[in-house]
């Protein structure tokens, strides 16, 4: 029996995080949800994840501040951004923090994620 991969979904829109979680669990992933970067940092302090799905615009600690913090802490967990921000400068910041992929929510549907 193979090990289930663990995904941390960092998303402040509860309806979207629930849909993502349900879709990922249906595909046999273990999913943890954090509503902002601060909650996500706490999750990373107590558990290891195989992938992080990350929104950028969130309360308390936004996605870019979260990325900066975890990379400074030498956490190299792969990150995929799922955000409404899609400008080149945002993509540049993501690239600086070694993000695997960058999805713009309005350009994607849940079947493509």
mmCIF file of C-alpha atoms in Angstrom:
data_model
loop_
_atom_site.group_PDB
_atom_site.id
_atom_site.type_symbol
_atom_site.label_atom_id
_atom_site.label_comp_id
_atom_site.label_asym_id
_atom_site.label_seq_id
_atom_site.Cartn_x
_atom_site.Cartn_y
_atom_site.Cartn_z
ATOM 1 C CA UNK A 1 0.000 0.000 0.000
ATOM 2 C CA UNK A 2 1.453 3.352 -1.013
ATOM 3 C CA UNK A 3 1.689 6.336 1.291
ATOM 4 C CA UNK A 4 -0.929 9.046 0.795
ATOM 5 C CA UNK A 5 0.581 12.380 -0.171
ATOM 6 C CA UNK A 6 -0.206 15.277 2.161
ATOM 7 C CA UNK A 7 -1.305 18.618 0.758
ATOM 8 C CA UNK A 8 -1.640 21.880 2.668
ATOM 9 C CA UNK A 9 -4.307 24.131 1.116
ATOM 10 C CA UNK A 10 -3.757 27.762 2.169
ATOM 11 C CA UNK A 11 -6.891 29.619 1.073
ATOM 12 C CA UNK A 12 -9.091 32.184 2.838
ATOM 13 C CA UNK A 13 -12.202 31.569 0.696
ATOM 14 C CA UNK A 14 -13.888 28.792 2.665
ATOM 15 C CA UNK A 15 -16.028 27.610 -0.251
ATOM 16 C CA UNK A 16 -13.003 27.247 -2.539
ATOM 17 C CA UNK A 17 -10.883 25.486 0.093
ATOM 18 C CA UNK A 18 -13.729 23.019 0.730
ATOM 19 C CA UNK A 19 -14.103 22.259 -2.989
ATOM 20 C CA UNK A 20 -10.335 21.833 -3.410
ATOM 21 C CA UNK A 21 -10.170 19.634 -0.328
ATOM 22 C CA UNK A 22 -13.032 17.412 -1.494
ATOM 23 C CA UNK A 23 -11.540 17.074 -4.977
ATOM 24 C CA UNK A 24 -8.088 16.211 -3.607
ATOM 25 C CA UNK A 25 -9.438 13.747 -1.029
ATOM 26 C CA UNK A 26 -11.402 12.029 -3.796
ATOM 27 C CA UNK A 27 -8.046 11.557 -5.557
ATOM 28 C CA UNK A 28 -6.704 9.930 -2.354
ATOM 29 C CA UNK A 29 -4.650 12.822 -0.942
ATOM 30 C CA UNK A 30 -4.590 13.789 2.733
ATOM 31 C CA UNK A 31 -5.606 17.458 2.962
ATOM 32 C CA UNK A 32 -5.140 20.084 5.651
ATOM 33 C CA UNK A 33 -6.688 23.538 5.258
ATOM 34 C CA UNK A 34 -5.271 26.805 6.586
ATOM 35 C CA UNK A 35 -7.228 30.062 6.151
ATOM 36 C CA UNK A 36 -4.149 32.312 6.008
ATOM 37 C CA UNK A 37 -0.364 32.301 6.101
ATOM 38 C CA UNK A 38 -0.195 32.483 9.882
ATOM 39 C CA UNK A 39 -2.261 29.296 10.254
ATOM 40 C CA UNK A 40 -0.200 27.649 7.508
ATOM 41 C CA UNK A 41 3.088 28.405 9.300
ATOM 42 C CA UNK A 42 1.672 26.728 12.432
ATOM 43 C CA UNK A 43 0.683 23.682 10.369
ATOM 44 C CA UNK A 44 4.217 23.444 8.969
ATOM 45 C CA UNK A 45 5.660 23.623 12.477
ATOM 46 C CA UNK A 46 3.719 20.510 13.476
ATOM 47 C CA UNK A 47 3.593 18.481 10.264
ATOM 48 C CA UNK A 48 5.355 17.844 6.950
ATOM 49 C CA UNK A 49 3.575 18.190 3.625
ATOM 50 C CA UNK A 50 4.355 16.977 0.118
ATOM 51 C CA UNK A 51 2.773 20.019 -1.549
ATOM 52 C CA UNK A 52 1.338 23.425 -0.675
ATOM 53 C CA UNK A 53 -1.499 25.006 -2.675
ATOM 54 C CA UNK A 54 -1.249 28.709 -1.871
ATOM 55 C CA UNK A 55 -3.474 31.739 -2.367
ATOM 56 C CA UNK A 56 -1.762 35.143 -2.306
ATOM 57 C CA UNK A 57 -4.407 37.607 -1.114
ATOM 58 C CA UNK A 58 -5.285 36.579 2.448
ATOM 59 C CA UNK A 59 -5.723 38.237 5.854
ATOM 60 C CA UNK A 60 -3.103 38.179 8.635
ATOM 61 C CA UNK A 61 -0.211 36.920 6.470
ATOM 62 C CA UNK A 62 -0.495 36.987 2.701
ATOM 63 C CA UNK A 63 0.920 34.325 0.419
ATOM 64 C CA UNK A 64 4.105 36.182 -0.489
ATOM 65 C CA UNK A 65 4.948 36.843 3.185
ATOM 66 C CA UNK A 66 4.266 33.153 3.862
ATOM 67 C CA UNK A 67 6.575 32.112 1.013
ATOM 68 C CA UNK A 68 9.322 34.407 2.273
ATOM 69 C CA UNK A 69 8.987 33.012 5.812
ATOM 70 C CA UNK A 70 9.071 29.333 4.866
ATOM 71 C CA UNK A 71 11.963 29.753 2.430
ATOM 72 C CA UNK A 72 13.934 31.681 5.078
ATOM 73 C CA UNK A 73 13.226 28.734 7.391
ATOM 74 C CA UNK A 74 14.761 26.446 4.710
ATOM 75 C CA UNK A 75 11.435 24.755 3.998
ATOM 76 C CA UNK A 76 11.604 23.623 0.369
ATOM 77 C CA UNK A 77 8.144 22.033 0.162
ATOM 78 C CA UNK A 78 6.883 22.400 -3.423
ATOM 79 C CA UNK A 79 4.356 25.243 -3.799
ATOM 80 C CA UNK A 80 1.675 25.833 -6.418
ATOM 81 C CA UNK A 81 0.051 29.250 -6.337
ATOM 82 C CA UNK A 82 -3.684 29.495 -7.023
ATOM 83 C CA UNK A 83 -4.486 33.217 -6.974
ATOM 84 C CA UNK A 84 -6.475 36.042 -8.522
ATOM 85 C CA UNK A 85 -3.206 37.944 -9.014
ATOM 86 C CA UNK A 86 -1.712 37.270 -12.401
ATOM 87 C CA UNK A 87 0.556 40.193 -13.237
ATOM 88 C CA UNK A 88 4.134 39.614 -14.305
ATOM 89 C CA UNK A 89 5.540 41.192 -11.140
ATOM 90 C CA UNK A 90 3.527 38.708 -9.030
ATOM 91 C CA UNK A 91 4.815 35.826 -11.135
ATOM 92 C CA UNK A 92 8.328 37.217 -10.687
ATOM 93 C CA UNK A 93 8.003 37.164 -6.906
ATOM 94 C CA UNK A 94 6.709 33.591 -7.100
ATOM 95 C CA UNK A 95 9.661 32.579 -9.266
ATOM 96 C CA UNK A 96 12.062 34.142 -6.738
ATOM 97 C CA UNK A 97 10.672 31.733 -4.124
ATOM 98 C CA UNK A 98 10.938 28.691 -6.406
ATOM 99 C CA UNK A 99 7.208 28.143 -6.963
ATOM 100 C CA UNK A 100 6.414 25.081 -9.108
ATOM 101 C CA UNK A 101 3.426 26.525 -10.933
ATOM 102 C CA UNK A 102 1.209 29.605 -10.912
ATOM 103 C CA UNK A 103 -2.523 29.303 -11.678
ATOM 104 C CA UNK A 104 -4.707 32.395 -12.022
ATOM 105 C CA UNK A 105 -8.140 31.487 -10.626
ATOM 106 C CA UNK A 106 -10.063 33.380 -13.297
ATOM 107 C CA UNK A 107 -8.076 31.607 -16.042
ATOM 108 C CA UNK A 108 -8.552 28.132 -14.560
ATOM 109 C CA UNK A 109 -11.419 25.892 -13.646
ATOM 110 C CA UNK A 110 -11.284 23.273 -10.923
ATOM 111 C CA UNK A 111 -10.941 20.465 -13.474
ATOM 112 C CA UNK A 112 -7.559 21.913 -14.492
ATOM 113 C CA UNK A 113 -6.206 22.046 -10.954
#
